[in-house]
Coordinates of C-alpha atoms in Angstrom, one line a residue:
M419 CA -38.0 -21.2 8.8
E420 CA -37.7 -19.1 11.9
L421 CA -34.3 -20.1 13.5
S422 CA -31.0 -21.5 12.4
V423 CA -28.4 -22.6 15.0
V424 CA -25.0 -22.3 13.3
M425 CA -21.9 -23.9 14.9
P426 CA -18.4 -23.6 13.5
C427 CA -16.6 -27.0 13.7
L428 CA -13.0 -28.1 13.4
N429 CA -12.4 -31.6 14.8
E430 CA -15.2 -31.5 17.5
A431 CA -16.0 -35.2 17.4
E432 CA -16.2 -35.4 21.2
T433 CA -18.9 -32.7 21.6
V434 CA -20.6 -31.9 18.3
E435 CA -23.2 -34.6 18.6
T436 CA -24.2 -33.4 22.1
C437 CA -24.5 -29.8 20.9
V438 CA -26.7 -30.8 17.9
R439 CA -29.1 -32.9 20.1
K440 CA -29.4 -30.1 22.6
A441 CA -30.3 -27.5 19.9
L442 CA -32.9 -29.9 18.3
G443 CA -34.3 -30.6 21.8
F444 CA -34.8 -26.9 22.3
F445 CA -36.7 -26.7 19.0
A446 CA -39.0 -29.6 20.0
E447 CA -39.6 -28.3 23.5
H448 CA -40.6 -24.8 22.4
G449 CA -42.2 -25.6 19.1
V450 CA -39.7 -23.6 17.1
D451 CA -39.3 -24.2 13.3
G452 CA -35.6 -24.5 13.2
E453 CA -32.5 -26.2 11.9
V454 CA -28.9 -26.9 13.0
V455 CA -26.1 -26.0 10.6
I456 CA -22.6 -27.3 11.2
A457 CA -20.1 -25.1 9.3
D458 CA -17.3 -27.6 9.0
N459 CA -13.9 -26.0 8.5
G460 CA -12.0 -29.2 7.4
S461 CA -12.5 -31.7 10.2
T462 CA -10.5 -34.9 9.9
D463 CA -11.9 -36.8 13.0
G464 CA -15.3 -37.7 11.6
S465 CA -17.2 -34.7 13.0
Q466 CA -19.2 -34.3 9.9
Q467 CA -20.8 -37.8 10.0
L468 CA -21.5 -37.5 13.7
A469 CA -23.3 -34.2 13.1
R470 CA -25.4 -35.6 10.3
E471 CA -26.4 -38.7 12.3
A472 CA -27.5 -36.4 15.1
G473 CA -29.8 -34.4 12.7
A474 CA -27.7 -31.4 11.6
R475 CA -27.1 -30.1 8.1
V476 CA -23.3 -30.0 7.4
V477 CA -22.0 -27.2 5.3
P478 CA -18.3 -27.5 4.2
V479 CA -16.3 -24.2 4.4
T480 CA -12.9 -24.4 2.7
A481 CA -11.6 -20.9 3.8
K482 CA -9.9 -21.4 7.1
G483 CA -10.7 -19.4 10.2
Y484 CA -13.4 -18.9 12.8
G485 CA -14.9 -16.0 11.0
N486 CA -14.9 -17.7 7.6
A487 CA -16.5 -20.8 9.0
L488 CA -19.3 -18.7 10.6
M489 CA -20.0 -16.6 7.5
G490 CA -20.2 -19.8 5.5
G491 CA -22.8 -21.2 7.9
I492 CA -24.7 -17.9 8.1
R493 CA -25.0 -17.7 4.3
A494 CA -26.2 -21.3 4.1
A495 CA -28.7 -20.8 7.0
R496 CA -32.4 -20.8 6.0
G497 CA -33.8 -19.2 9.2
T498 CA -34.9 -15.6 9.6
Y499 CA -32.9 -15.6 12.8
V500 CA -29.5 -17.1 13.5
V501 CA -28.0 -18.2 16.8
M502 CA -24.3 -18.9 16.6
G503 CA -22.3 -20.8 19.2
D504 CA -19.2 -23.0 19.6
A505 CA -19.6 -26.8 19.1
D506 CA -17.5 -27.6 22.2
D507 CA -20.4 -27.9 24.6
S508 CA -19.4 -24.8 26.6
Y509 CA -22.7 -23.1 25.8
D510 CA -26.1 -24.4 26.7
F511 CA -28.1 -24.8 23.5
T512 CA -31.2 -25.8 25.5
S513 CA -31.5 -22.2 26.9
L514 CA -31.8 -20.1 23.7
M515 CA -35.3 -18.7 24.5
P516 CA -34.0 -15.3 25.8
F517 CA -32.2 -14.8 22.5
L518 CA -35.2 -15.7 20.4
T519 CA -37.5 -13.6 22.6
E520 CA -35.4 -10.5 22.0
L521 CA -35.1 -11.2 18.3
R522 CA -38.9 -11.6 18.0
D523 CA -39.2 -8.2 19.7
G524 CA -37.2 -6.5 17.0
A525 CA -33.6 -6.7 18.0
D526 CA -30.9 -7.0 15.3
L527 CA -28.2 -8.5 17.5
V528 CA -28.6 -10.1 20.9
M529 CA -25.3 -10.7 22.7
G530 CA -24.8 -13.1 25.5
N531 CA -23.0 -11.9 28.7
R532 CA -21.1 -14.6 30.5
F533 CA -20.1 -12.2 33.3
K534 CA -23.7 -11.6 34.2
G535 CA -25.0 -15.2 33.6
G536 CA -22.1 -17.0 35.3
I537 CA -18.8 -18.6 34.4
A538 CA -18.3 -22.0 35.9
P539 CA -15.0 -22.8 37.6
G540 CA -12.4 -23.8 35.0
A541 CA -14.5 -22.6 32.1
M542 CA -12.3 -19.6 31.3
P543 CA -8.6 -19.1 32.0
P544 CA -7.9 -16.5 34.7
L545 CA -6.0 -14.4 32.2
H546 CA -9.0 -14.2 29.9
K547 CA -11.5 -13.7 32.8
Y548 CA -9.7 -10.9 34.7
L549 CA -7.6 -9.2 32.0
G550 CA -8.2 -10.1 28.4
N551 CA -12.0 -10.0 28.1
P552 CA -12.6 -7.1 30.5
V553 CA -9.9 -4.9 28.9
L554 CA -10.9 -5.6 25.3
S555 CA -14.6 -5.1 26.1
F556 CA -13.7 -1.8 27.8
V557 CA -11.8 -0.6 24.8
G558 CA -14.7 -1.5 22.6
R559 CA -17.1 0.4 24.7
L560 CA -14.8 3.4 24.9
F561 CA -14.0 3.5 21.2
F562 CA -17.4 2.9 19.8
R563 CA -19.8 4.0 22.6
S564 CA -21.2 0.5 22.9
K565 CA -23.1 -0.7 25.9
I566 CA -22.1 -4.4 25.5
G567 CA -20.3 -5.8 28.5
D568 CA -19.0 -9.0 26.9
F569 CA -17.7 -8.3 23.4
H570 CA -16.4 -11.8 22.9
C571 CA -19.2 -14.0 24.0
G572 CA -19.5 -16.8 21.4
L573 CA -23.2 -17.3 22.0
R574 CA -25.2 -14.6 20.2
G575 CA -28.3 -14.3 18.0
F576 CA -29.1 -11.9 15.2
R577 CA -31.3 -11.3 12.2
R578 CA -29.7 -13.0 9.2
D579 CA -30.4 -10.3 6.7
S580 CA -29.1 -7.6 9.0
I581 CA -25.8 -9.3 9.4
L582 CA -25.4 -10.1 5.7
R583 CA -26.1 -6.5 4.9
L584 CA -23.0 -5.4 6.8
G585 CA -20.6 -7.3 4.6
L586 CA -18.3 -8.4 7.4
Q587 CA -14.7 -8.8 6.3
T588 CA -12.6 -10.6 9.0
G589 CA -11.9 -14.3 8.8
G590 CA -10.3 -15.0 12.2
M591 CA -11.3 -14.8 15.8
E592 CA -11.7 -11.0 15.6
F593 CA -14.9 -11.7 13.7
A594 CA -16.6 -11.6 17.1
S595 CA -15.5 -8.0 17.6
E596 CA -16.3 -6.9 14.1
M597 CA -19.9 -8.0 14.4
V598 CA -20.5 -6.0 17.5
V599 CA -18.6 -2.9 16.2
R600 CA -20.3 -2.9 12.8
C601 CA -23.7 -3.3 14.3
T602 CA -23.0 -0.5 16.7
L603 CA -21.8 1.8 13.9
A604 CA -24.8 0.9 11.8
K605 CA -27.1 2.0 14.6
Y606 CA -28.6 -1.5 14.9
D607 CA -30.8 -2.5 17.8
V608 CA -28.2 -4.3 19.9
R609 CA -29.2 -6.0 23.2
E610 CA -27.6 -8.2 25.8
V611 CA -28.9 -11.2 27.8
P612 CA -27.2 -13.2 30.5
T613 CA -25.8 -16.6 29.6
T614 CA -23.6 -19.2 31.2
L615 CA -20.3 -20.6 30.3
S616 CA -19.3 -24.2 31.2
P617 CA -16.0 -26.1 30.8
D618 CA -15.9 -27.5 27.3
G619 CA -16.0 -31.2 26.7
R620 CA -12.9 -31.6 24.7
S621 CA -9.8 -33.4 25.7
R622 CA -7.5 -31.4 23.4
A623 CA -6.4 -27.8 23.7
P624 CA -8.7 -25.0 22.4
H625 CA -8.1 -23.4 19.0
L626 CA -7.9 -19.9 20.7
S627 CA -4.4 -18.5 21.1
T628 CA -4.3 -16.0 24.0
W629 CA -1.8 -13.5 22.8
R630 CA -2.2 -13.8 19.1
D631 CA -6.0 -13.6 19.0
G632 CA -6.0 -11.0 21.8
W633 CA -3.8 -8.8 19.6
R634 CA -6.0 -9.4 16.6
H635 CA -9.0 -8.2 18.5
L636 CA -7.2 -5.1 19.8
R637 CA -5.7 -4.4 16.3
F638 CA -9.2 -4.5 14.8
L639 CA -10.7 -2.2 17.4
M640 CA -7.9 0.4 16.7
L641 CA -8.1 0.2 13.0
Y642 CA -11.8 0.7 13.0
S643 CA -11.5 3.8 15.2
P644 CA -9.4 6.5 13.4
R645 CA -10.5 8.9 16.2
W646 CA -8.7 6.9 18.9
L647 CA -5.9 5.6 16.7
F648 CA -4.9 9.0 15.1
L649 CA -7.0 12.0 16.1
I650 CA -6.9 12.0 19.9
P651 CA -3.1 11.1 20.2
G652 CA -2.4 13.6 17.4
L653 CA -4.3 16.5 19.1
L654 CA -2.5 15.7 22.4
L655 CA 0.9 15.7 20.8
M656 CA 0.1 18.9 18.8
T657 CA -1.0 20.7 22.0
L658 CA 2.0 19.7 24.0
G659 CA 4.4 20.6 21.1
L660 CA 2.7 23.9 20.4
V661 CA 2.7 25.0 24.1
G662 CA 6.3 23.9 24.6
G663 CA 7.5 25.5 21.4
V664 CA 5.9 28.8 22.1
A665 CA 7.2 28.9 25.7
L666 CA 10.8 28.0 24.6
S667 CA 10.9 30.2 21.5
T668 CA 11.9 33.3 23.6
G669 CA 14.3 31.7 26.1
P670 CA 14.8 28.8 28.5
V671 CA 12.0 27.9 30.9
R672 CA 12.8 26.8 34.5
V673 CA 10.6 24.6 36.6
G674 CA 12.2 24.5 40.0
D675 CA 15.8 23.3 39.5
I676 CA 15.1 21.9 36.1
A677 CA 15.8 24.1 33.0
F678 CA 14.2 23.4 29.6
D679 CA 16.1 24.9 26.7
V680 CA 16.7 24.4 23.0
D681 CA 17.0 20.6 23.3
T682 CA 13.4 20.6 24.6
L683 CA 12.5 23.0 21.8
V684 CA 13.6 20.4 19.2
G685 CA 11.5 17.7 21.0
A686 CA 8.5 20.0 21.1
S687 CA 8.9 20.6 17.4
A688 CA 9.0 16.9 16.7
M689 CA 5.8 16.4 18.8
L690 CA 4.0 19.2 16.9
V691 CA 5.0 17.6 13.5
I692 CA 4.1 14.1 14.5
G693 CA 0.8 15.2 16.0
F694 CA -0.1 17.3 13.0
Q695 CA 0.6 14.3 10.7
A696 CA -1.5 12.0 13.0
V697 CA -4.5 14.4 12.7
L698 CA -4.2 14.5 8.9
F699 CA -4.0 10.6 8.9
A700 CA -7.3 10.6 11.0
L701 CA -9.0 12.7 8.3
L702 CA -7.6 10.7 5.4
T703 CA -8.5 7.4 7.0
K704 CA -12.0 8.5 7.8
V705 CA -12.6 9.8 4.3
Y706 CA -11.3 6.6 2.7
A707 CA -13.3 4.4 5.0
M708 CA -16.5 6.4 4.2
E709 CA -15.9 6.2 0.5
E710 CA -15.3 2.5 0.6
G711 CA -18.1 1.7 3.0
F712 CA -16.0 0.4 5.9
L713 CA -17.3 3.1 8.2
P714 CA -20.7 4.8 8.2
H715 CA -21.1 8.3 6.8
D716 CA -20.0 11.0 9.3
R717 CA -21.6 14.4 8.8
R718 CA -18.8 16.2 10.7
V719 CA -16.1 14.8 8.5
Q720 CA -18.1 15.5 5.4
R721 CA -18.5 19.1 6.5
V722 CA -14.8 19.4 6.9
V723 CA -14.1 17.9 3.5
D724 CA -16.7 20.1 1.8
S725 CA -15.4 23.2 3.3
W726 CA -11.7 22.3 2.9
S727 CA -11.1 22.6 -0.9
L728 CA -7.8 21.8 -2.6
E729 CA -7.2 25.5 -3.2
R730 CA -7.6 26.4 0.4
G731 CA -5.2 23.6 1.4
L732 CA -2.7 24.9 -1.1
V733 CA -3.1 28.5 0.2
V734 CA -2.6 27.4 3.9
G735 CA 0.3 25.3 3.0
G736 CA 1.8 28.1 1.0
L737 CA 1.5 30.5 3.9
L738 CA 3.2 28.0 6.2
A739 CA 6.0 27.6 3.7
L740 CA 6.3 31.4 3.4
A741 CA 6.6 31.6 7.2
G742 CA 9.3 28.9 7.1
L743 CA 11.2 30.7 4.4
V744 CA 11.1 34.0 6.3
G745 CA 12.5 32.2 9.4
L746 CA 15.3 30.7 7.3
V747 CA 16.1 34.2 5.9
A748 CA 16.1 35.5 9.5
S749 CA 18.5 32.8 10.5
L750 CA 20.8 33.8 7.6
V751 CA 20.7 37.4 8.7
H752 CA 21.5 36.3 12.2
W753 CA 24.5 34.3 10.9
Q754 CA 25.6 37.3 8.9
G755 CA 25.5 39.4 12.0
H756 CA 28.2 37.1 13.4
S757 CA 30.3 37.3 10.2
F758 CA 29.2 33.8 9.2
G759 CA 31.2 32.4 12.0
E760 CA 30.4 30.2 15.0
L761 CA 26.9 30.7 16.5
D762 CA 25.5 30.0 20.0
P763 CA 23.1 27.1 19.4
R764 CA 20.8 28.5 22.1
D765 CA 20.2 31.5 20.0
S766 CA 20.3 30.1 16.4
L767 CA 18.1 27.1 17.1
R768 CA 15.3 29.3 18.4
I769 CA 15.1 30.7 14.8
V770 CA 15.9 27.6 12.7
V771 CA 13.7 25.1 14.5
P772 CA 10.4 27.0 14.2
A773 CA 11.3 27.8 10.6
A774 CA 12.0 24.1 9.7
T775 CA 8.8 23.0 11.5
A776 CA 6.7 25.4 9.5
L777 CA 8.3 24.2 6.2
I778 CA 7.6 20.5 7.2
M779 CA 4.0 21.2 8.1
S780 CA 3.5 23.2 4.9
F781 CA 4.3 20.2 2.7
Q782 CA 2.2 17.9 4.9
M783 CA -0.7 20.2 4.4
I784 CA -0.2 20.4 0.7
F785 CA 0.2 16.7 0.2
A786 CA -2.8 15.9 2.4
S787 CA -5.0 18.4 0.5
L788 CA -4.0 16.7 -2.8
F789 CA -4.8 13.3 -1.4
V790 CA -8.2 14.3 0.0
S791 CA -9.0 15.6 -3.4
I792 CA -8.0 12.3 -5.0
L793 CA -10.2 10.4 -2.6
G794 CA -13.1 12.7 -3.5
I795 CA -13.0 11.7 -7.2
R796 CA -16.1 9.7 -7.9
R797 CA -16.3 6.9 -10.4
R798 CA -19.3 7.3 -12.7
S799 CA -20.5 5.5 -15.7
H800 CA -22.0 8.0 -18.1
P801 CA -24.8 7.0 -20.5
P802 CA -23.9 7.1 -24.2
V803 CA -24.5 10.4 -25.8
T804 CA -27.1 10.1 -28.7
D805 CA -28.4 12.7 -31.1
P806 CA -32.2 13.0 -30.9
A807 CA -32.5 13.8 -34.6
E808 CA -30.6 10.7 -35.6
E809 CA -32.6 8.6 -33.2
A810 CA -35.9 9.9 -34.7
A811 CA -34.6 9.2 -38.2
D812 CA -33.8 5.6 -37.3
V813 CA -37.3 5.1 -36.0
V814 CA -38.9 6.5 -39.2
D815 CA -36.6 4.3 -41.4
A816 CA -37.6 1.2 -39.4
A817 CA -41.3 2.1 -39.8
V818 CA -41.0 2.6 -43.6
V819 CA -39.3 -0.8 -44.0
K820 CA -42.0 -2.5 -42.0
V821 CA -44.9 -0.9 -43.9
A822 CA -43.2 -1.8 -47.2
G823 CA -42.9 -5.4 -46.2
E824 CA -46.5 -5.6 -45.1
A825 CA -47.7 -4.1 -48.4
K826 CA -45.6 -6.6 -50.5
T827 CA -47.1 -9.5 -48.5
L828 CA -50.6 -8.3 -49.1
K829 CA -50.1 -7.8 -52.9
L830 CA -48.7 -11.3 -53.3
K831 CA -51.8 -12.7 -51.6
E832 CA -54.2 -10.8 -53.9
V833 CA -52.6 -12.0 -57.3
P834 CA -53.2 -15.7 -58.3
A835 CA -50.3 -18.0 -58.9
P836 CA -49.2 -18.3 -62.7
A837 CA -50.8 -21.2 -64.7
D838 CA -47.7 -22.3 -66.6
A839 CA -43.9 -21.7 -66.5
D840 CA -44.2 -18.7 -68.9
A841 CA -46.6 -17.0 -66.5
A842 CA -44.3 -17.9 -63.6
D843 CA -41.6 -15.9 -65.3
Q844 CA -43.7 -12.8 -65.1
E845 CA -42.9 -11.4 -61.7
I846 CA -45.3 -9.2 -59.9
K847 CA -43.5 -6.2 -58.8
D848 CA -44.5 -4.4 -55.6
P849 CA -44.5 -0.6 -56.0
A850 CA -42.7 -0.2 -52.8
E851 CA -40.0 -2.7 -53.8
T852 CA -39.6 -1.1 -57.3
S853 CA -39.3 2.3 -55.7

């Protein structure tokens, strides 16, 4: 079978029949060997029966959620290609040929773009049309270097085996973002075709929640991009903290009528520590995601991990700790110079703050090096160790037993059976058995 049209369904009695008939009409018009799969997520309005009567195959999916329903339908699909779309009659299932053409041409994922194809009046809330979708799609393009203009279009086609190979994880509305992101990271052939969006045919409110599902999409995009979540903010904070700390370590800095002194030095120290920790988190997250298969292998990160051994991390951490201890000793000497009395904070903090910062960063470096080493431990199943001499001896013993049994059988066939009971008592001993 070439094409399966998969529709998630939860109480779509008003529109599911129309969607099924449109998809079947597309098959008949273009001579496509296809099927319609309704992934029912627990409908209570009779959607299942209506879909069956219209000619669809209904697959019950017990795990709740948009993503769970779709994955249940995709696994049950029999086609080489799959086109997924909502069962609310907002997408035109009679116009699937652009998707199928691109799939036949070798594409792994073909996304619809509603902004290029046309959005009918009232089909999309203004907040989604002018803020939500454009912003989230921009974030997706920025984070993952994708060229897709509409990350959340519900009408898309793909090779079934390519998507199943990814092992998609999310079960909610963010499934739409995960599919695009994972295909992009896997270097799949991802294309885009214009499509239209019409007002849905339901009288009830949609399942989509603007703020909750928008946040779930944004959260997913951030969690799958350690570079933008940790690395870039961390490097920015480290740079600001380091520049500010160095500038203020010798004295106050004036910019016009504004004077920056030890209070700003403490803030710069905090930025340096937080930024350093964020950079370490970026490395740890990337290594963990690579080991578990959530993110593809990154050669740059692998080079860093290979070159940064536990011993080197301990040495660098030890040097930072030593610098911090030297600074604390210097602060004690400074205090002694004032007879252990009151100190001017503008002088003492310029010694104590850098020393404390170096100590904090030293332990961060040591702990991060230990954790990276733990992540690098591989789980292997070693084959049982066998002695070659014992294995050969077992083979010889088995061969001797087999030969002895065959010799006994042959001897018994050559000797006639005893004529009476007395003769029967005379057992014929096999030489091998006697031995």
